[in-house]
């Protein structure tokens, strides 16, 4: 990876919703194995779903710049070609005006040891870039990151 395609993140946030019917320990162990975010780092709160069902809202923060970058590389390198192409082609839809990068990963597939993008029932990962003063350059950097990891 050349120096101009290196994207540095200041931190990352990992969030997920666990339903009462899901094995909490199993899901957190799968997330830890796939993403290397320790299960013990997740904190959460009990809540109620749309139909009154019990859910747990869990979140963890990867506050080290080095670990956040490693997490991004780990996720992107684990994605299949189609998902990487989707990110590359539609990177604007995965980032905001501050240059934050948002990835939604399929929770069920993570439990199977596979990493793929998802729209619903997802593990949400938000990456905050180190430099926020040029969000438009973040998009180009993200494209470079996606194309450089194989």
Coordinates of N, CA, C and O in Angstrom, one line a residue:
X1 N 0.8 -1.2 0.0 CA 0.0 0.0 0.0 C 0.9 1.2 0.0 O 1.8 1.4 0.8
X2 N 0.6 2.1 -0.9 CA 1.4 3.3 -0.9 C 1.0 4.3 0.1 O -0.1 4.2 0.7
X3 N 1.8 5.2 0.5 CA 1.6 6.1 1.6 C 0.3 7.0 1.4 O -0.4 7.3 2.3
X4 N 0.0 7.3 0.1 CA -1.2 8.2 -0.1 C -2.5 7.4 -0.1 O -3.5 8.0 0.0
X5 N -2.4 6.1 -0.1 CA -3.7 5.3 0.1 C -3.8 4.8 1.5 O -4.8 4.2 1.8
X6 N -2.9 5.1 2.4 CA -3.0 4.7 3.8 C -4.1 5.7 4.5 O -3.9 6.9 4.4
X7 N -5.1 5.1 5.0 CA -6.1 5.8 5.7 C -5.9 5.6 7.2 O -5.8 4.5 7.7
X8 N -5.8 6.7 8.0 CA -5.6 6.5 9.4 C -6.9 6.9 10.1 O -7.5 7.9 9.8
X9 N -7.3 6.0 11.0 CA -8.5 6.2 11.8 C -8.1 6.6 13.2 O -7.2 6.0 13.8
X10 N -8.8 7.5 13.8 CA -8.6 7.8 15.2 C -9.2 6.8 16.2 O -8.7 6.5 17.3
X11 N -10.4 6.2 15.7 CA -11.1 5.2 16.5 C -12.1 4.5 15.7 O -12.4 4.9 14.6
X12 N -12.7 3.5 16.3 CA -13.8 2.8 15.7 C -14.8 2.4 16.7 O -14.4 2.2 17.9
X13 N -16.1 2.4 16.4 CA -17.1 2.0 17.3 C -17.9 0.8 16.7 O -18.2 0.9 15.5
X14 N -18.1 -0.2 17.5 CA -18.7 -1.4 17.0 C -20.0 -1.5 17.8 O -20.0 -1.5 19.0
X15 N -21.2 -1.6 17.1 CA -22.5 -1.7 17.8 C -23.3 -2.8 17.2 O -23.2 -3.1 16.0
X16 N -24.1 -3.4 18.1 CA -25.0 -4.5 17.6 C -26.2 -4.6 18.5 O -26.1 -4.2 19.7
X17 N -27.2 -5.2 18.0 CA -28.4 -5.5 18.8 C -28.5 -7.0 18.9 O -28.4 -7.7 17.9
X18 N -28.7 -7.4 20.2 CA -28.9 -8.9 20.4 C -30.3 -9.1 20.9 O -30.8 -8.4 21.8
X19 N -31.0 -10.0 20.2 CA -32.3 -10.3 20.5 C -32.3 -11.4 21.6 O -31.4 -12.1 21.8
X20 N -33.4 -11.5 22.4 CA -33.5 -12.5 23.5 C -33.3 -13.9 23.0 O -32.9 -14.8 23.7
X21 N -33.7 -14.1 21.7 CA -33.6 -15.5 21.2 C -32.1 -15.9 20.7 O -31.9 -17.0 20.4
X22 N -31.3 -14.9 20.7 CA -29.9 -15.1 20.3 C -29.0 -15.5 21.5 O -29.2 -14.9 22.5
X23 N -28.0 -16.3 21.3 CA -27.1 -16.7 22.3 C -26.1 -15.5 22.4 O -25.2 -15.4 21.5
X24 N -26.2 -14.7 23.4 CA -25.3 -13.5 23.6 C -23.8 -13.9 23.6 O -23.0 -13.3 22.9
X25 N -23.4 -14.9 24.3 CA -22.0 -15.4 24.4 C -21.6 -15.8 23.0 O -20.4 -15.6 22.6
X26 N -22.4 -16.6 22.3 CA -22.0 -17.1 21.0 C -21.8 -16.0 20.0 O -20.8 -16.0 19.3
X27 N -22.7 -15.0 20.0 CA -22.6 -13.9 19.0 C -21.3 -13.1 19.4 O -20.6 -12.7 18.5
X28 N -21.1 -12.7 20.6 CA -20.0 -12.0 21.0 C -18.7 -12.7 20.7 O -17.7 -12.1 20.3
X29 N -18.7 -14.0 20.9 CA -17.5 -14.8 20.6 C -17.2 -14.8 19.1 O -16.0 -14.7 18.7
X30 N -18.2 -14.8 18.3 CA -18.1 -14.8 16.9 C -17.6 -13.4 16.4 O -16.7 -13.4 15.6
X31 N -18.1 -12.4 17.0 CA -17.6 -11.0 16.7 C -16.1 -10.9 17.1 O -15.3 -10.3 16.3
X32 N -15.8 -11.4 18.3 CA -14.4 -11.3 18.7 C -13.5 -12.1 17.8 O -12.4 -11.6 17.4
X33 N -13.9 -13.3 17.4 CA -13.1 -14.1 16.5 C -12.9 -13.4 15.1 O -11.8 -13.4 14.6
X34 N -14.0 -12.9 14.5 CA -13.9 -12.3 13.2 C -13.3 -11.0 13.2 O -12.6 -10.7 12.2
X35 N -13.5 -10.1 14.2 CA -13.1 -8.8 14.2 C -12.0 -8.5 15.1 O -11.4 -7.4 15.1
X36 N -11.6 -9.4 16.0 CA -10.6 -9.2 17.0 C -10.9 -8.1 18.0 O -10.1 -7.4 18.5
X37 N -12.2 -7.9 18.2 CA -12.7 -6.9 19.2 C -13.1 -7.8 20.4 O -14.1 -8.5 20.3
X38 N -12.4 -7.7 21.6 CA -12.7 -8.5 22.7 C -14.1 -8.4 23.2 O -14.7 -7.3 23.3
X39 N -14.7 -9.6 23.4 CA -16.1 -9.6 23.9 C -16.3 -8.8 25.2 O -17.3 -8.2 25.5
X40 N -15.2 -8.8 26.0 CA -15.2 -8.1 27.3 C -15.3 -6.6 27.2 O -15.7 -5.9 28.1
X41 N -14.9 -6.1 26.0 CA -15.0 -4.6 25.8 C -16.3 -4.1 25.5 O -16.5 -2.9 25.4
X42 N -17.3 -5.0 25.2 CA -18.7 -4.6 24.9 C -19.5 -4.3 26.2 O -19.5 -5.0 27.1
X43 N -20.1 -3.1 26.2 CA -21.0 -2.7 27.3 C -22.4 -2.6 26.6 O -22.5 -2.4 25.4
X44 N -23.4 -2.6 27.5 CA -24.7 -2.5 26.9 C -25.8 -2.2 27.8 O -25.6 -2.0 29.0
X45 N -27.0 -2.1 27.3 CA -28.1 -1.8 28.0 C -29.3 -2.6 27.5 O -29.4 -2.8 26.3
X46 N -30.2 -3.0 28.4 CA -31.4 -3.7 28.1 C -32.4 -2.7 27.5 O -32.5 -1.6 28.0
X47 N -33.1 -3.2 26.5 CA -34.1 -2.3 25.9 C -35.3 -3.2 25.5 O -35.3 -4.4 25.7
X48 N -36.2 -2.5 24.8 CA -37.4 -3.3 24.3 C -37.5 -3.0 22.8 O -37.4 -1.9 22.3
X49 N -37.7 -4.1 22.1 CA -37.9 -4.1 20.7 C -39.3 -3.5 20.3 O -40.1 -3.2 21.1
X50 N -39.5 -3.4 19.0 CA -40.7 -2.9 18.4 C -42.0 -3.6 18.9 O -43.0 -3.0 19.1
X51 N -41.9 -4.9 19.0 CA -43.0 -5.8 19.4 C -43.0 -6.1 20.9 O -43.6 -7.0 21.4
X52 N -42.2 -5.3 21.7 CA -42.1 -5.6 23.1 C -41.2 -6.7 23.6 O -41.1 -7.0 24.7
X53 N -40.4 -7.2 22.6 CA -39.5 -8.2 22.9 C -38.2 -7.6 23.6 O -37.8 -6.5 23.3
X54 N -37.6 -8.4 24.4 CA -36.3 -7.9 25.1 C -35.2 -7.9 24.1 O -35.0 -8.9 23.4
X55 N -34.4 -6.8 24.1 CA -33.2 -6.8 23.2 C -32.1 -6.1 24.1 O -32.4 -5.5 25.1
X56 N -30.9 -6.4 23.7 CA -29.7 -5.8 24.3 C -29.0 -5.0 23.3 O -28.6 -5.5 22.2
X57 N -28.7 -3.7 23.6 CA -28.0 -2.9 22.7 C -26.5 -2.9 23.2 O -26.3 -2.4 24.4
X58 N -25.6 -3.4 22.4 CA -24.2 -3.5 22.8 C -23.3 -2.6 22.0 O -23.5 -2.4 20.8
X59 N -22.2 -2.1 22.6 CA -21.3 -1.3 21.9 C -19.9 -1.4 22.5 O -19.7 -1.7 23.7
X60 N -18.9 -1.3 21.6 CA -17.5 -1.3 22.1 C -16.8 -0.2 21.3 O -17.1 0.1 20.1
X61 N -15.8 0.4 21.9 CA -15.0 1.5 21.2 C -13.6 1.0 21.1 O -13.0 0.5 22.1
X62 N -13.0 1.0 19.9 CA -11.6 0.7 19.7 C -11.0 2.1 19.6 O -11.1 2.8 18.6
X63 N -10.3 2.5 20.7 CA -9.9 3.9 20.8 C -8.5 4.1 20.3 O -8.0 5.2 20.1
X64 N -7.7 3.0 20.1 CA -6.4 3.2 19.6 C -6.4 3.3 18.1 O -7.1 2.6 17.3
X65 N -5.7 4.3 17.6 CA -5.6 4.5 16.1 C -5.1 3.3 15.4 O -5.6 2.9 14.3
X66 N -4.1 2.7 16.0 CA -3.4 1.5 15.4 C -4.4 0.3 15.3 O -4.6 -0.3 14.3
X67 N -5.2 0.1 16.4 CA -6.2 -1.0 16.4 C -7.3 -0.7 15.5 O -7.9 -1.6 14.8
X68 N -7.8 0.6 15.4 CA -8.9 0.9 14.5 C -8.4 0.7 13.0 O -9.2 0.2 12.2
X69 N -7.2 1.1 12.7 CA -6.7 0.8 11.3 C -6.6 -0.7 11.0 O -6.9 -1.1 9.9
X70 N -6.2 -1.4 12.0 CA -6.1 -2.9 11.9 C -7.4 -3.5 11.7 O -7.6 -4.4 10.9
X71 N -8.4 -3.0 12.4 CA -9.8 -3.5 12.3 C -10.3 -3.2 10.9 O -10.9 -4.1 10.2
X72 N -10.1 -2.0 10.4 CA -10.5 -1.7 9.0 C -9.9 -2.6 8.0 O -10.6 -3.1 7.1
X73 N -8.6 -2.8 8.1 CA -7.9 -3.7 7.2 C -8.4 -5.1 7.3 O -8.6 -5.8 6.2
X74 N -8.7 -5.6 8.5 CA -9.2 -6.9 8.7 C -10.5 -7.1 8.0 O -10.8 -8.1 7.3
X75 N -11.4 -6.2 8.2 CA -12.7 -6.3 7.6 C -12.7 -6.2 6.1 O -13.2 -7.1 5.4
X76 N -12.0 -5.2 5.6 CA -11.9 -5.1 4.1 C -11.3 -6.3 3.4 O -11.7 -6.8 2.4
X77 N -10.2 -6.8 4.0 CA -9.5 -8.0 3.4 C -10.4 -9.2 3.5 O -10.3 -10.1 2.7
X78 N -11.3 -9.3 4.5 CA -12.2 -10.5 4.6 C -13.4 -10.4 3.7 O -14.1 -11.4 3.5
X79 N -13.7 -9.2 3.2 CA -14.9 -9.1 2.3 C -14.6 -9.7 1.0 O -13.5 -9.7 0.5
X80 N -15.6 -10.3 0.4 CA -15.5 -10.8 -1.0 C -15.4 -9.7 -2.0 O -15.6 -8.6 -1.7
X81 N -15.0 -10.1 -3.2 CA -14.8 -9.1 -4.3 C -16.1 -8.3 -4.5 O -16.0 -7.1 -4.7
X82 N -17.2 -8.9 -4.5 CA -18.5 -8.2 -4.8 C -18.8 -7.1 -3.7 O -19.1 -6.0 -4.1
X83 N -18.6 -7.5 -2.5 CA -18.8 -6.5 -1.4 C -17.8 -5.3 -1.5 O -18.1 -4.2 -1.3
X84 N -16.5 -5.7 -1.8 CA -15.5 -4.6 -1.9 C -15.8 -3.7 -3.1 O -15.7 -2.5 -3.0
X85 N -16.3 -4.3 -4.2 CA -16.7 -3.5 -5.4 C -17.9 -2.6 -5.0 O -18.0 -1.4 -5.4
X86 N -18.9 -3.1 -4.2 CA -20.0 -2.3 -3.8 C -19.5 -1.1 -3.0 O -20.0 0.0 -3.2
X87 N -18.6 -1.3 -2.1 CA -18.1 -0.2 -1.3 C -17.3 0.8 -2.2 O -17.5 2.0 -2.0
X88 N -16.5 0.3 -3.1 CA -15.8 1.2 -4.0 C -16.7 2.0 -4.9 O -16.6 3.2 -5.0
X89 N -17.8 1.4 -5.4 CA -18.7 2.1 -6.3 C -19.6 3.1 -5.6 O -20.1 4.0 -6.2
X90 N -19.9 2.8 -4.3 CA -20.9 3.6 -3.6 C -20.3 4.1 -2.3 O -21.1 4.2 -1.3
X91 N -19.1 4.5 -2.3 CA -18.4 4.9 -1.0 C -19.1 6.1 -0.4 O -19.1 6.2 0.8
X92 N -19.7 6.9 -1.2 CA -20.4 8.1 -0.7 C -21.6 7.7 0.2 O -21.9 8.4 1.2
X93 N -22.2 6.6 0.0 CA -23.3 6.1 0.8 C -22.8 5.5 2.1 O -23.6 5.2 3.0
X94 N -21.5 5.2 2.2 CA -21.0 4.6 3.4 C -20.2 5.6 4.2 O -19.5 5.2 5.2
X95 N -20.3 6.8 3.9 CA -19.5 7.9 4.7 C -20.4 9.1 4.8 O -21.4 9.2 4.1
X96 N -20.0 10.0 5.8 CA -20.8 11.2 6.0 C -20.0 12.4 5.7 O -18.8 12.3 5.3
X97 N -20.5 13.6 6.0 CA -19.9 14.8 5.7 C -18.6 15.1 6.5 O -17.8 15.9 6.1
X98 N -18.4 14.3 7.6 CA -17.2 14.5 8.4 C -16.2 13.5 8.0 O -15.1 13.5 8.6
X99 N -16.4 12.6 7.0 CA -15.5 11.7 6.6 C -15.5 10.3 7.4 O -14.7 9.5 7.2
X100 N -16.5 10.2 8.3 CA -16.6 8.9 9.0 C -17.1 7.8 8.0 O -17.8 8.1 7.1
X101 N -16.5 6.6 8.2 CA -16.9 5.5 7.3 C -17.7 4.5 8.1 O -17.4 4.2 9.2
X102 N -18.9 4.2 7.5 CA -19.8 3.3 8.2 C -19.9 2.0 7.4 O -20.2 2.0 6.2
X103 N -19.7 0.9 8.1 CA -19.9 -0.5 7.5 C -20.9 -1.2 8.3 O -20.9 -1.2 9.6
X104 N -21.8 -1.9 7.7 CA -22.8 -2.8 8.3 C -22.4 -4.2 7.9 O -22.5 -4.6 6.7
X105 N -22.1 -5.1 8.9 CA -21.7 -6.4 8.6 C -22.8 -7.4 9.0 O -23.4 -7.2 10.1
X106 N -23.0 -8.4 8.2 CA -24.1 -9.4 8.5 C -23.8 -10.2 9.7 O -22.8 -10.9 9.8
X107 N -24.6 -10.0 10.8 CA -24.4 -10.7 12.1 C -24.4 -12.2 12.0 O -23.6 -12.9 12.6
X108 N -25.4 -12.7 11.2 CA -25.5 -14.2 11.1 C -24.3 -14.8 10.4 O -23.8 -15.8 10.8
X109 N -23.8 -14.1 9.4 CA -22.6 -14.6 8.6 C -21.4 -14.5 9.5 O -20.5 -15.4 9.4
X110 N -21.3 -13.5 10.4 CA -20.2 -13.4 11.3 C -20.2 -14.6 12.2 O -19.1 -15.1 12.6
X111 N -21.4 -15.0 12.6 CA -21.5 -16.2 13.5 C -21.0 -17.5 12.8 O -20.7 -18.5 13.4
X112 N -21.0 -17.4 11.5 CA -20.5 -18.5 10.6 C -19.0 -18.4 10.3 O -18.5 -19.1 9.5
X113 N -18.4 -17.3 10.8 CA -17.0 -17.0 10.5 C -16.7 -16.3 9.2 O -15.6 -16.2 8.8
X114 N -17.8 -15.7 8.6 CA -17.6 -15.0 7.4 C -18.0 -13.5 7.5 O -18.8 -13.2 8.3
X115 N -17.3 -12.7 6.8 CA -17.5 -11.2 6.9 C -18.1 -10.8 5.5 O -17.6 -11.0 4.5
X116 N -19.3 -10.2 5.6 CA -20.0 -9.7 4.4 C -20.9 -8.5 4.8 O -21.2 -8.3 6.0
X117 N -21.2 -7.7 3.9 CA -22.0 -6.5 4.1 C -23.5 -6.9 4.3 O -23.9 -7.9 3.7
X118 N -24.2 -6.1 5.0 CA -25.6 -6.4 5.2 C -26.4 -5.0 5.4 O -25.8 -4.0 5.7
X119 N -27.7 -5.1 5.1 CA -28.5 -3.9 5.4 C -29.3 -4.0 6.7 O -29.5 -3.0 7.4
X120 N -29.7 -5.2 7.1 CA -30.5 -5.4 8.3 C -29.8 -6.4 9.2 O -29.0 -7.2 8.7
X121 N -30.2 -6.4 10.5 CA -29.6 -7.3 11.5 C -28.1 -7.3 11.4 O -27.4 -8.3 11.3
X122 N -27.5 -6.1 11.5 CA -26.1 -6.0 11.2 C -25.3 -5.6 12.4 O -25.8 -5.0 13.4
X123 N -24.0 -5.9 12.4 CA -23.1 -5.3 13.3 C -22.6 -4.1 12.6 O -22.0 -4.1 11.5
X124 N -22.8 -2.9 13.3 CA -22.4 -1.6 12.7 C -21.1 -1.2 13.2 O -20.8 -1.2 14.4
X125 N -20.2 -0.8 12.3 CA -18.9 -0.3 12.6 C -18.7 1.1 12.0 O -18.9 1.3 10.8
X126 N -18.4 2.0 12.9 CA -18.1 3.4 12.4 C -16.7 3.7 12.7 O -16.2 3.6 13.8
X127 N -16.0 4.1 11.6 CA -14.6 4.5 11.7 C -14.5 6.0 11.6 O -15.0 6.6 10.7
X128 N -13.8 6.6 12.5 CA -13.6 8.0 12.5 C -12.2 8.3 12.0 O -11.2 7.8 12.6
X129 N -12.0 9.1 10.9 CA -10.7 9.4 10.4 C -9.9 10.3 11.3 O -10.5 11.1 12.0
X130 N -8.6 10.3 11.2 CA -7.8 11.2 12.0 C -7.9 12.6 11.5 O -8.1 13.5 12.3
X131 N -8.0 12.8 10.2 CA -8.1 14.2 9.6 C -9.5 14.4 9.1 O -10.0 13.7 8.2
X132 N -10.2 15.3 9.7 CA -11.6 15.6 9.3 C -11.7 16.9 8.5 O -12.8 17.2 8.2
X133 N -10.7 17.6 8.2 CA -10.8 18.8 7.6 C -11.0 18.7 6.1 O -11.3 19.7 5.4
X134 N -10.8 17.6 5.5 CA -11.0 17.4 4.0 C -11.8 16.1 3.8 O -11.3 15.1 3.3
X135 N -13.1 16.1 4.1 CA -13.9 14.9 3.9 C -13.9 14.3 2.5 O -13.9 13.1 2.3
X136 N -13.8 15.2 1.5 CA -13.8 14.7 0.1 C -12.6 13.9 -0.2 O -12.6 13.0 -1.0
X137 N -11.5 14.3 0.4 CA -10.2 13.5 0.2 C -10.4 12.1 0.9 O -9.7 11.2 0.5
X138 N -11.2 12.0 2.0 CA -11.4 10.8 2.6 C -12.0 9.7 1.7 O -11.6 8.6 1.7
X139 N -13.0 10.2 0.8 CA -13.6 9.3 -0.1 C -12.5 8.7 -1.0 O -12.5 7.5 -1.3
X140 N -11.6 9.5 -1.6 CA -10.6 9.0 -2.4 C -9.7 8.1 -1.7 O -9.2 7.0 -2.2
X141 N -9.4 8.4 -0.4 CA -8.5 7.5 0.4 C -9.2 6.2 0.6 O -8.5 5.2 0.6
X142 N -10.5 6.2 0.9 CA -11.2 5.0 1.1 C -11.2 4.1 -0.1 O -11.0 2.9 0.0
X143 N -11.4 4.7 -1.3 CA -11.3 3.9 -2.5 C -9.9 3.3 -2.7 O -9.8 2.2 -3.1
X144 N -8.9 4.1 -2.3 CA -7.5 3.6 -2.4 C -7.3 2.4 -1.4 O -6.7 1.4 -1.8
X145 N -7.9 2.5 -0.2 CA -7.8 1.5 0.8 C -8.4 0.2 0.2 O -7.9 -0.9 0.3
X146 N -9.6 0.4 -0.3 CA -10.4 -0.8 -0.8 C -9.6 -1.5 -2.0 O -9.6 -2.7 -2.1
X147 N -9.0 -0.7 -2.8 CA -8.3 -1.3 -4.0 C -7.0 -1.9 -3.6 O -6.4 -2.7 -4.3
X148 N -6.4 -1.5 -2.5 CA -5.0 -1.9 -2.2 C -5.0 -3.2 -1.3 O -4.0 -3.8 -1.3
X149 N -6.1 -3.5 -0.7 CA -6.1 -4.7 0.2 C -6.7 -5.9 -0.6 O -7.8 -5.8 -1.2
X150 N -5.9 -6.9 -0.7 CA -6.4 -8.1 -1.5 C -6.5 -9.3 -0.6 O -6.0 -9.6 0.3

